[in-house]
Tab-separated table of C-alpha atoms in Angstrom:
chain	number	residue	atom	x	y	z
A	653	MET	CA	-6.932	-81.285	78.411
A	654	ARG	CA	-7.346	-77.808	76.913
A	655	ILE	CA	-5.729	-77.584	73.481
A	656	VAL	CA	-5.385	-74.203	71.765
A	657	ILE	CA	-4.417	-74.029	68.088
A	658	ILE	CA	-3.244	-70.892	66.278
A	659	GLY	CA	-4.006	-71.208	62.569
A	660	ALA	CA	-6.845	-73.141	60.940
A	661	ASP	CA	-5.458	-74.365	57.653
A	662	ALA	CA	-3.661	-77.607	56.770
A	663	ALA	CA	-1.401	-78.160	59.781
A	664	GLY	CA	-3.653	-76.643	62.433
A	665	MET	CA	-6.827	-78.448	61.441
A	666	SER	CA	-5.002	-81.737	60.864
A	667	ALA	CA	-3.717	-81.441	64.428
A	668	ALA	CA	-7.164	-80.539	65.754
A	669	HIS	CA	-9.012	-83.461	64.174
A	670	GLN	CA	-6.237	-85.941	64.969
A	671	ALA	CA	-6.247	-84.848	68.624
A	672	LEU	CA	-9.993	-85.501	68.822
A	673	ARG	CA	-9.652	-88.896	67.115
A	674	THR	CA	-6.782	-89.907	69.369
A	675	ALA	CA	-8.648	-88.772	72.466
A	676	ARG	CA	-11.599	-90.971	71.544
A	677	ALA	CA	-9.284	-93.907	70.882
A	678	VAL	CA	-7.454	-93.704	74.215
A	679	GLY	CA	-10.391	-92.528	76.313
A	680	ARG	CA	-9.193	-89.029	77.187
A	681	GLU	CA	-11.254	-85.869	77.430
A	682	VAL	CA	-10.013	-82.905	75.396
A	683	SER	CA	-11.317	-79.560	74.235
A	684	VAL	CA	-9.942	-77.899	71.122
A	685	LEU	CA	-10.075	-74.125	70.662
A	686	ALA	CA	-8.715	-72.860	67.315
A	687	PHE	CA	-8.110	-69.333	66.028
A	688	GLU	CA	-7.979	-68.207	62.416
A	689	ALA	CA	-7.131	-64.605	61.564
A	690	GLY	CA	-8.534	-64.815	58.037
A	691	ASP	CA	-11.852	-65.588	56.392
A	692	HIS	CA	-11.110	-69.111	55.158
A	693	THR	CA	-10.070	-72.449	56.581
A	694	SER	CA	-8.731	-75.723	55.194
A	695	TYR	CA	-8.401	-74.629	51.573
A	696	SER	CA	-5.983	-75.583	48.818
A	697	ALA	CA	-3.748	-72.609	48.081
A	698	CYS	CA	-2.037	-74.816	45.484
A	699	GLY	CA	-5.286	-74.898	43.523
A	700	ILE	CA	-5.601	-71.131	43.100
A	701	PRO	CA	-3.666	-70.923	39.779
A	702	TYR	CA	-5.941	-73.613	38.324
A	703	TRP	CA	-8.985	-71.637	39.431
A	704	LEU	CA	-7.631	-68.627	37.532
A	705	ALA	CA	-6.828	-70.805	34.515
A	706	GLY	CA	-10.428	-72.035	34.384
A	707	ASP	CA	-9.898	-75.635	35.509
A	708	VAL	CA	-11.800	-74.900	38.738
A	709	ASP	CA	-15.086	-72.992	38.686
A	710	SER	CA	-14.805	-71.159	42.015
A	711	GLY	CA	-12.730	-70.694	45.120
A	712	ALA	CA	-15.366	-72.602	47.104
A	713	GLU	CA	-14.315	-75.798	45.308
A	714	LEU	CA	-10.842	-75.460	46.846
A	715	VAL	CA	-12.184	-75.661	50.408
A	716	ALA	CA	-11.684	-79.108	51.927
A	717	ARG	CA	-13.623	-78.387	55.147
A	718	THR	CA	-15.650	-75.331	56.016
A	719	ALA	CA	-15.690	-73.646	59.417
A	720	ARG	CA	-19.143	-75.167	59.986
A	721	GLU	CA	-17.797	-78.671	59.324
A	722	HIS	CA	-14.921	-78.161	61.757
A	723	ARG	CA	-17.330	-76.996	64.444
A	724	ALA	CA	-19.641	-79.943	63.791
A	725	ALA	CA	-16.651	-82.212	64.501
A	726	GLY	CA	-16.246	-80.658	67.957
A	727	ILE	CA	-13.715	-77.880	67.350
A	728	ASP	CA	-14.400	-74.449	68.840
A	729	LEU	CA	-13.214	-72.466	65.818
A	730	ARG	CA	-12.983	-68.671	66.098
A	731	MET	CA	-12.712	-67.114	62.641
A	732	ARG	CA	-11.440	-63.572	61.958
A	733	THR	CA	-9.723	-63.660	65.322
A	734	ARG	CA	-5.996	-63.139	65.683
A	735	VAL	CA	-3.824	-64.352	68.546
A	736	VAL	CA	-1.730	-61.337	69.497
A	737	ALA	CA	0.364	-62.722	72.375
A	738	ILE	CA	1.537	-66.000	73.868
A	739	ASP	CA	2.564	-66.392	77.511
A	740	PRO	CA	4.253	-69.820	77.791
A	741	THR	CA	4.890	-69.369	81.529
A	742	ARG	CA	1.223	-68.851	82.407
A	743	ARG	CA	0.110	-71.043	79.498
A	744	GLN	CA	-2.146	-68.357	78.121
A	745	VAL	CA	-2.824	-66.707	74.774
A	746	ARG	CA	-4.488	-63.373	74.125
A	747	SER	CA	-6.808	-63.016	71.131
A	748	ARG	CA	-8.311	-60.035	69.349
A	749	ASP	CA	-11.271	-60.184	66.970
A	750	ARG	CA	-11.977	-57.737	64.155
A	751	ALA	CA	-14.153	-55.643	66.448
A	752	GLY	CA	-11.078	-55.101	68.627
A	753	ILE	CA	-12.371	-57.213	71.529
A	754	GLU	CA	-9.561	-58.964	73.392
A	755	GLU	CA	-9.791	-62.126	75.460
A	756	THR	CA	-7.342	-64.269	77.400
A	757	HIS	CA	-7.503	-68.059	77.044
A	758	GLU	CA	-5.703	-70.673	79.128
A	759	TYR	CA	-4.287	-73.814	77.612
A	760	ASP	CA	-2.624	-77.038	78.645
A	761	GLU	CA	-1.069	-77.601	75.215
A	762	LEU	CA	-0.578	-75.025	72.455
A	763	VAL	CA	-0.144	-75.696	68.725
A	764	ILE	CA	1.418	-72.968	66.577
A	765	ALA	CA	0.370	-73.447	62.957
A	766	THR	CA	0.628	-69.889	61.682
A	767	GLY	CA	1.952	-70.833	58.233
A	768	ALA	CA	4.065	-68.594	56.029
A	769	ALA	CA	3.532	-65.129	54.573
A	770	PRO	CA	4.319	-64.039	51.006
A	771	ILE	CA	7.422	-61.920	50.557
A	772	ILE	CA	6.328	-58.440	49.462
A	773	PRO	CA	9.162	-55.917	48.886
A	774	ASP	CA	8.860	-52.269	49.794
A	775	TRP	CA	8.638	-51.127	46.170
A	776	ALA	CA	5.301	-52.937	45.804
A	777	HIS	CA	3.639	-50.634	48.374
A	778	ASP	CA	2.243	-47.144	47.882
A	779	ASP	CA	2.593	-44.266	50.368
A	780	THR	CA	-0.249	-45.626	52.526
A	781	GLY	CA	1.403	-49.035	52.895
A	782	ALA	CA	-1.110	-50.774	50.636
A	783	LEU	CA	-0.115	-52.658	47.497
A	784	HIS	CA	-0.065	-50.556	44.349
A	785	GLU	CA	-3.218	-50.841	42.267
A	786	GLY	CA	-2.894	-53.846	39.961
A	787	PHE	CA	-0.298	-55.564	42.163
A	788	GLY	CA	-1.039	-58.762	44.083
A	789	VAL	CA	0.023	-62.175	45.321
A	790	LEU	CA	-1.496	-65.641	44.914
A	791	HIS	CA	-1.527	-66.797	48.512
A	792	ASP	CA	-5.103	-67.242	49.724
A	793	LEU	CA	-8.658	-67.405	48.401
A	794	ASP	CA	-9.146	-63.648	48.695
A	795	ASP	CA	-6.108	-63.143	46.456
A	796	GLY	CA	-7.573	-65.600	43.964
A	797	ALA	CA	-10.891	-63.734	43.913
A	798	ARG	CA	-9.143	-60.411	43.322
A	799	TRP	CA	-7.159	-61.822	40.393
A	800	ALA	CA	-10.243	-63.467	38.915
A	801	ALA	CA	-12.007	-60.092	38.965
A	802	ARG	CA	-9.013	-58.299	37.419
A	803	LEU	CA	-8.741	-60.595	34.417
A	804	GLY	CA	-12.231	-59.877	33.098
A	805	ALA	CA	-13.347	-60.437	29.524
A	806	GLU	CA	-10.391	-58.656	27.893
A	807	PRO	CA	-7.183	-60.266	29.206
A	808	PRO	CA	-4.650	-57.637	30.355
A	809	PRO	CA	-0.874	-57.978	30.099
A	810	VAL	CA	0.657	-59.478	33.250
A	811	VAL	CA	4.150	-59.330	34.735
A	812	VAL	CA	5.080	-62.246	36.991
A	813	ALA	CA	7.903	-61.404	39.412
A	814	GLY	CA	9.545	-64.673	40.436
A	815	GLY	CA	10.552	-67.841	38.603
A	816	GLY	CA	9.830	-70.541	41.173
A	817	TYR	CA	6.861	-72.887	41.508
A	818	VAL	CA	4.232	-70.187	42.076
A	819	GLY	CA	5.653	-67.994	39.332
A	820	ILE	CA	5.496	-70.807	36.782
A	821	GLU	CA	1.986	-71.813	37.813
A	822	ALA	CA	0.822	-68.192	37.670
A	823	ALA	CA	2.373	-67.748	34.222
A	824	GLU	CA	0.551	-70.859	33.000
A	825	ALA	CA	-2.772	-69.587	34.344
A	826	PHE	CA	-2.414	-66.163	32.730
A	827	VAL	CA	-1.277	-67.558	29.363
A	828	ARG	CA	-4.270	-69.882	29.328
A	829	ARG	CA	-6.547	-66.920	30.052
A	830	GLY	CA	-5.154	-65.158	27.000
A	831	CYS	CA	-2.866	-62.686	28.761
A	832	ARG	CA	0.460	-61.491	27.386
A	833	VAL	CA	2.883	-62.642	30.092
A	834	THR	CA	6.361	-61.452	31.064
A	835	LEU	CA	8.210	-63.400	33.758
A	836	VAL	CA	11.083	-61.660	35.538
A	837	THR	CA	13.424	-63.453	37.925
A	838	ARG	CA	16.628	-62.230	39.513
A	839	GLY	CA	18.192	-65.685	39.146
A	840	ARG	CA	17.104	-68.540	36.905
A	841	VAL	CA	13.728	-70.041	36.147
A	842	MET	CA	13.262	-72.937	38.578
A	843	SER	CA	16.456	-72.306	40.539
A	844	SER	CA	15.532	-75.299	42.719
A	845	LEU	CA	16.770	-77.397	39.780
A	846	ASP	CA	20.299	-77.553	38.439
A	847	PRO	CA	20.873	-74.999	35.631
A	848	GLU	CA	20.735	-77.578	32.832
A	849	MET	CA	17.261	-78.729	33.886
A	850	GLY	CA	15.927	-75.269	34.705
A	851	ALA	CA	16.956	-74.141	31.204
A	852	ARG	CA	14.580	-76.721	29.718
A	853	VAL	CA	11.717	-75.099	31.599
A	854	ALA	CA	12.669	-71.610	30.426
A	855	VAL	CA	12.811	-72.790	26.800
A	856	GLY	CA	9.383	-74.393	27.093
A	857	MET	CA	7.837	-71.259	28.595
A	858	ALA	CA	9.319	-69.111	25.847
A	859	ALA	CA	7.869	-71.487	23.249
A	860	ALA	CA	4.427	-70.840	24.773
A	861	GLY	CA	4.849	-67.101	24.287
A	862	VAL	CA	6.060	-66.076	27.741
A	863	LYS	CA	8.750	-63.402	27.674
A	864	VAL	CA	11.288	-64.857	30.119
A	865	ILE	CA	13.796	-62.418	31.639
A	866	GLU	CA	16.416	-64.085	33.825
A	867	GLY	CA	19.112	-62.423	35.906
A	868	ALA	CA	17.195	-59.171	36.323
A	869	GLU	CA	15.834	-58.060	39.674
A	870	VAL	CA	12.762	-55.862	39.920
A	871	ALA	CA	14.110	-52.460	40.964
A	872	GLY	CA	10.840	-50.590	41.438
A	873	VAL	CA	7.605	-49.610	39.778
A	874	ALA	CA	7.229	-48.275	36.252
A	875	ARG	CA	5.014	-45.247	35.626
A	876	ASP	CA	3.188	-44.001	32.569
A	877	GLY	CA	3.265	-40.476	31.167
A	878	LYS	CA	0.775	-39.302	33.798
A	879	GLY	CA	2.834	-40.680	36.666
A	880	ALA	CA	0.510	-43.627	37.364
A	881	VAL	CA	2.008	-47.015	38.251
A	882	CYS	CA	1.742	-49.269	35.192
A	883	GLY	CA	4.186	-52.128	35.878
A	884	VAL	CA	7.760	-52.668	37.050
A	885	SER	CA	11.258	-51.526	36.163
A	886	THR	CA	14.167	-53.950	36.344
A	887	SER	CA	17.840	-53.792	37.207
A	888	ASP	CA	18.807	-54.275	33.547
A	889	GLY	CA	17.110	-51.003	32.656
A	890	GLY	CA	13.942	-52.607	31.353
A	891	SER	CA	10.372	-51.454	31.894
A	892	HIS	CA	7.545	-53.992	31.774
A	893	HIS	CA	3.929	-52.912	31.812
A	894	GLY	CA	0.867	-54.788	33.054
A	895	LEU	CA	-0.716	-56.154	36.196
A	896	VAL	CA	1.970	-57.488	38.547
A	897	THR	CA	1.922	-60.853	40.314
A	898	LEU	CA	4.431	-61.141	43.142
A	899	ALA	CA	5.733	-64.712	43.354
A	900	LEU	CA	8.918	-64.048	45.328
A	901	GLY	CA	8.594	-66.825	47.886
A	902	VAL	CA	7.369	-66.947	51.477
A	903	ARG	CA	8.708	-66.501	54.993
A	904	PRO	CA	7.569	-68.417	58.095
A	905	ARG	CA	5.106	-66.470	60.258
A	906	THR	CA	6.864	-66.768	63.586
A	907	GLN	CA	7.025	-63.280	65.093
A	908	LEU	CA	4.337	-64.230	67.604
A	909	ALA	CA	6.468	-67.139	68.798
A	910	VAL	CA	9.675	-65.077	68.781
A	911	ASP	CA	7.997	-62.438	70.963
A	912	ALA	CA	7.167	-65.230	73.404
A	913	GLY	CA	10.825	-66.278	73.610
A	914	ILE	CA	10.539	-69.405	71.472
A	915	PRO	CA	13.695	-69.927	69.354
A	916	VAL	CA	13.707	-70.167	65.566
A	917	GLY	CA	16.187	-71.469	63.004
A	918	GLN	CA	18.380	-69.739	60.434
A	919	ARG	CA	15.475	-69.385	57.992
A	920	GLY	CA	13.176	-68.032	60.703
A	921	GLY	CA	11.141	-71.217	61.178
A	922	LEU	CA	10.278	-72.873	64.468
A	923	LEU	CA	12.500	-75.841	65.297
A	924	ALA	CA	10.236	-78.686	66.334
A	925	ASP	CA	11.647	-82.005	67.503
A	926	PRO	CA	10.446	-85.167	65.672
A	927	THR	CA	7.340	-85.288	67.894
A	928	GLY	CA	6.450	-81.681	66.965
A	929	ARG	CA	7.353	-80.095	70.311
A	930	VAL	CA	9.179	-76.742	70.361
A	931	ALA	CA	8.953	-75.901	74.089
A	932	PRO	CA	7.206	-77.268	77.201
A	933	GLY	CA	3.503	-77.301	76.380
A	934	VAL	CA	4.107	-75.791	72.916
A	935	TRP	CA	4.012	-77.619	69.580
A	936	ALA	CA	4.397	-76.457	65.977
A	937	ALA	CA	3.556	-77.765	62.524
A	938	GLY	CA	3.396	-76.624	58.929
A	939	ASP	CA	4.956	-73.756	57.012
A	940	CYS	CA	5.977	-71.879	60.174
A	941	THR	CA	8.537	-74.612	60.917
A	942	GLU	CA	11.842	-75.825	59.591
A	943	VAL	CA	11.915	-79.586	59.042
A	944	LEU	CA	14.769	-82.081	59.211
A	945	HIS	CA	16.193	-82.823	55.768
A	946	ARG	CA	16.761	-86.578	55.665
A	947	LEU	CA	19.870	-86.342	53.484
A	948	THR	CA	21.668	-83.407	55.087
A	949	GLY	CA	20.587	-83.997	58.689
A	950	SER	CA	20.007	-80.250	59.063
A	951	PRO	CA	16.850	-78.135	59.366
A	952	ALA	CA	15.402	-76.911	56.064
A	953	PHE	CA	12.562	-74.553	55.244
A	954	LEU	CA	10.345	-76.541	52.873
A	955	PRO	CA	6.878	-74.935	52.910
A	956	LEU	CA	4.645	-77.593	51.353
A	957	GLY	CA	1.144	-78.813	52.140
A	958	THR	CA	2.365	-82.406	52.183
A	959	HIS	CA	4.580	-81.766	55.206
A	960	ALA	CA	1.987	-79.558	56.900
A	961	ASN	CA	-0.668	-82.255	56.893
A	962	LYS	CA	1.724	-84.972	58.065
A	963	GLN	CA	3.161	-82.786	60.818
A	964	GLY	CA	-0.330	-81.830	61.964
A	965	ARG	CA	-1.315	-85.480	62.371
A	966	VAL	CA	1.884	-86.197	64.291
A	967	VAL	CA	1.295	-83.283	66.659
A	968	GLY	CA	-2.380	-84.106	67.144
A	969	THR	CA	-1.495	-87.661	68.119
A	970	ASN	CA	1.401	-86.806	70.398
A	971	ILE	CA	-0.374	-84.091	72.375
A	972	VAL	CA	-2.931	-86.638	73.538
A	973	ASP	CA	-0.950	-89.883	73.505
A	974	ASP	CA	2.390	-88.900	75.067
A	975	GLY	CA	4.629	-88.563	72.007
A	976	GLN	CA	4.195	-91.944	70.376
A	977	VAL	CA	4.640	-90.804	66.752
A	978	ARG	CA	7.569	-89.207	64.928
A	979	PHE	CA	7.705	-87.012	61.830
A	980	GLY	CA	10.285	-88.578	59.550
A	981	GLY	CA	11.637	-85.430	57.935
A	982	ALA	CA	11.580	-84.417	54.290
A	983	LEU	CA	13.490	-84.639	51.026
A	984	GLY	CA	12.204	-81.519	49.289
A	985	THR	CA	10.114	-83.607	46.907
A	986	ALA	CA	8.018	-81.302	44.730
A	987	ILE	CA	6.192	-81.284	41.417
A	988	THR	CA	4.551	-78.693	39.185
A	989	ARG	CA	3.741	-78.154	35.533
A	990	PHE	CA	3.581	-75.569	32.763
A	991	VAL	CA	0.846	-76.558	30.322
A	992	THR	CA	-0.674	-74.401	27.581
A	993	ALA	CA	-2.191	-75.067	24.171
A	994	ASP	CA	1.322	-75.330	22.700
A	995	VAL	CA	3.488	-76.726	25.495
A	996	HIS	CA	3.194	-79.495	28.092
A	997	LEU	CA	5.963	-79.575	30.694
A	998	GLU	CA	5.916	-81.539	33.931
A	999	ILE	CA	8.641	-80.529	36.386
A	1000	ALA	CA	9.660	-82.510	39.454
A	1001	ARG	CA	12.554	-82.915	41.847
A	1002	THR	CA	13.564	-84.703	45.031
A	1003	GLY	CA	16.662	-84.837	47.202
A	1004	LEU	CA	19.757	-82.783	46.451
A	1005	THR	CA	20.808	-80.985	43.301
A	1006	LEU	CA	24.410	-81.351	42.190
A	1007	ALA	CA	25.085	-77.834	43.450
A	1008	GLN	CA	23.627	-78.607	46.887
A	1009	ALA	CA	25.537	-81.872	47.190
A	1010	THR	CA	28.796	-80.170	46.228
A	1011	GLU	CA	28.205	-77.376	48.759
A	1012	LEU	CA	27.825	-80.041	51.445
A	1013	GLY	CA	31.265	-81.385	50.569
A	1014	LEU	CA	30.011	-84.600	49.015
A	1015	ASP	CA	31.892	-86.190	46.126
A	1016	ALA	CA	28.840	-85.984	43.895
A	1017	VAL	CA	28.312	-86.626	40.197
A	1018	ALA	CA	25.318	-85.978	37.950
A	1019	LEU	CA	24.222	-87.395	34.609
A	1020	ASP	CA	21.392	-86.298	32.299
A	1021	THR	CA	19.468	-88.869	30.259
A	1022	GLU	CA	16.829	-88.261	27.593
A	1023	GLY	CA	14.131	-90.713	26.612
A	1024	THR	CA	10.365	-91.145	26.371
A	1025	THR	CA	7.566	-91.709	28.861
A	1026	ALA	CA	6.192	-94.688	26.890
A	1027	SER	CA	7.381	-96.992	24.125
A	1028	ARG	CA	8.267	-94.795	21.162
A	1029	TYR	CA	5.730	-96.452	18.864
A	1030	MET	CA	2.857	-95.549	21.215
A	1031	PRO	CA	0.861	-92.339	20.702
A	1032	GLU	CA	1.295	-91.567	24.434
A	1033	ALA	CA	5.083	-91.364	24.149
A	1034	ALA	CA	6.444	-87.953	25.179
A	1035	ASP	CA	9.994	-86.676	25.540
A	1036	VAL	CA	11.464	-86.617	29.037
A	1037	ALA	CA	14.824	-85.691	30.564
A	1038	VAL	CA	16.037	-87.131	33.868
A	1039	ARG	CA	18.994	-85.878	35.895
A	1040	VAL	CA	20.388	-88.269	38.499
A	1041	VAL	CA	22.770	-87.169	41.261
A	1042	ALA	CA	24.774	-89.736	43.233
A	1043	ASP	CA	27.721	-90.040	45.615
A	1044	ARG	CA	30.892	-91.373	43.947
A	1045	GLN	CA	32.146	-92.954	47.152
A	1046	ASP	CA	29.237	-95.053	48.420
A	1047	ARG	CA	27.098	-94.938	45.228
A	1048	ARG	CA	24.085	-93.614	47.162
A	1049	LEU	CA	21.365	-91.945	45.179
A	1050	LEU	CA	21.315	-88.269	46.237
A	1051	GLY	CA	18.731	-86.625	44.011
A	1052	VAL	CA	16.625	-86.767	40.870
A	1053	GLN	CA	15.165	-84.043	38.633
A	1054	ILE	CA	12.641	-84.620	35.847
A	1055	VAL	CA	11.395	-82.343	33.060
A	1056	GLY	CA	9.168	-83.842	30.407
A	1057	GLY	CA	5.839	-84.278	28.706
A	1058	PRO	CA	2.597	-85.903	29.849
A	1059	GLY	CA	3.199	-88.708	32.331
A	1060	ALA	CA	6.771	-87.700	33.170
A	1061	GLY	CA	6.435	-85.937	36.512
A	1062	LYS	CA	5.027	-88.505	38.920
A	1063	ARG	CA	8.023	-90.759	38.312
A	1064	ILE	CA	9.627	-88.544	40.941
A	1065	ASP	CA	7.779	-90.509	43.623
A	1066	THR	CA	9.734	-93.654	42.743
A	1067	ALA	CA	12.939	-91.680	43.194
A	1068	ALA	CA	11.694	-90.192	46.471
A	1069	ILE	CA	10.963	-93.633	47.927
A	1070	ALA	CA	14.428	-94.803	46.855
A	1071	LEU	CA	15.976	-91.794	48.603
A	1072	TRP	CA	13.792	-92.338	51.671
A	1073	GLY	CA	15.132	-95.864	51.928
A	1074	GLY	CA	18.766	-94.894	51.336
A	1075	MET	CA	19.117	-96.993	48.186
A	1076	SER	CA	22.175	-97.021	45.957
A	1077	VAL	CA	22.019	-96.346	42.235
A	1078	ASP	CA	22.659	-100.069	41.669
A	1079	GLU	CA	19.651	-101.036	43.795
A	1080	VAL	CA	17.365	-98.585	42.014
A	1081	ALA	CA	18.598	-99.787	38.608
A	1082	GLY	CA	17.724	-103.361	39.552
A	1083	ALA	CA	14.365	-102.688	41.201
A	1084	ASP	CA	11.191	-104.331	39.875
A	1085	LEU	CA	9.188	-101.589	38.181
A	1086	SER	CA	6.113	-102.005	35.986
A	1087	TYR	CA	6.114	-102.072	32.195
A	1088	ALA	CA	3.556	-101.915	29.421
A	1089	PRO	CA	4.029	-99.944	26.174
A	1090	PRO	CA	1.452	-97.206	26.996
A	1091	PHE	CA	3.130	-96.458	30.347
A	1092	ALA	CA	6.881	-96.924	30.011
A	1093	THR	CA	9.698	-98.391	28.000
A	1094	VAL	CA	10.793	-101.876	29.035
A	1095	TRP	CA	13.551	-100.175	31.010
A	1096	ASP	CA	11.753	-97.154	32.464
A	1097	ILE	CA	13.502	-93.859	31.750
A	1098	LEU	CA	14.240	-93.402	35.454
A	1099	GLN	CA	15.985	-96.775	35.619
A	1100	ILE	CA	17.838	-96.111	32.391
A	1101	ALA	CA	19.140	-92.867	33.863
A	1102	VAL	CA	20.169	-94.490	37.147
A	1103	ARG	CA	21.740	-97.496	35.384
A	1104	ARG	CA	23.798	-95.253	33.107
A	1105	LEU	CA	25.157	-93.367	36.101
A	1106	ALA	CA	25.872	-96.631	37.919
A	1107	GLU	CA	27.848	-97.858	34.909
A	1108	ARG	CA	29.795	-94.618	34.773
A	1109	LEU	CA	30.660	-94.912	38.460
């Protein structure tokens, strides 16, 4: 069996290694040919802000497996080589390396793992189509290296455009490096949370010295007296000077598949079935796909490394072993932090916000509860706020959001498991969770929050 994989990061390489493992287990012969357009493979993009902050010494530490290690495992990995066309009828792909040499490769099964690309608006480009000097994204290791070089010994002012996960993590990194940081977002900080919880994040960032500007879209570049680009202008008439980090989200990289006649969803992602198949002989995994949301039953674009790795393993197994494994979907579970010398905020969410549940027509209710992460008399105790969303009719838990101090965030995993299992607020309130004063109150804050909402219902 000839397997061709487009993309050599989380999803693609998970699929490649799992296909080889499965082939050995079931006694099948396979060859795996993988293409990567860039210079790096199997690295943690999520770790780049912590490299810039100084927690990680170099980009090399973020690499889980090098190209050499993949090849040693039996994968024919072609770096700096882009697949430029797919022919599903002939089961062929055409590749082009950086020298411009093109080749045609036949496959029996194809895996598309092309990931997602950062959203870069037109105003960020100069007349040549390149990014303005001092502008950049935080998407791959090359981006991280460029930002590390820009910061230097004398920290410059930085404007972060975007208030989501990457924007918050970038702001943390730059504050910790001593930069004066302005964050501009056209909506709210952390709009993936309900407004009441997102406001807590904005307040914490402001307390750390970040100038937070909400409800103002970047309208274009700002120029100094000599006409040189020196920052951005915003829709509220403001002008903010400094290096500019674009953290405006990502889009699935699917044009290659679209050109081959493979359908995509409303958000532009490939629509794989639970086995990972998108068309006869074609599979997809990772940030180029839309995944099934377990609560809504509809496809959702949730570009996270957690899903990418799981989907890759599913695809790698099913290609070789006739579709025996299913990807179970996703809840949108996510966690991040904003931590500086003055502020420690952990931010997490899973399931639906109140706004999302209401838009779906559910009779939803939400309740916010404040407490501590440990018994109040313990030095570890930190403030935490928990928002619980539930259905009034059947009392199902629908979502949880957490914003708090050290030790708060990973409580979201308890909520995610409860959502995964379809538990009611009453069942979560009565579940057997651990207790000791350094770790929790005798009723953990999550259970207090769920119990209070259950009583209200």
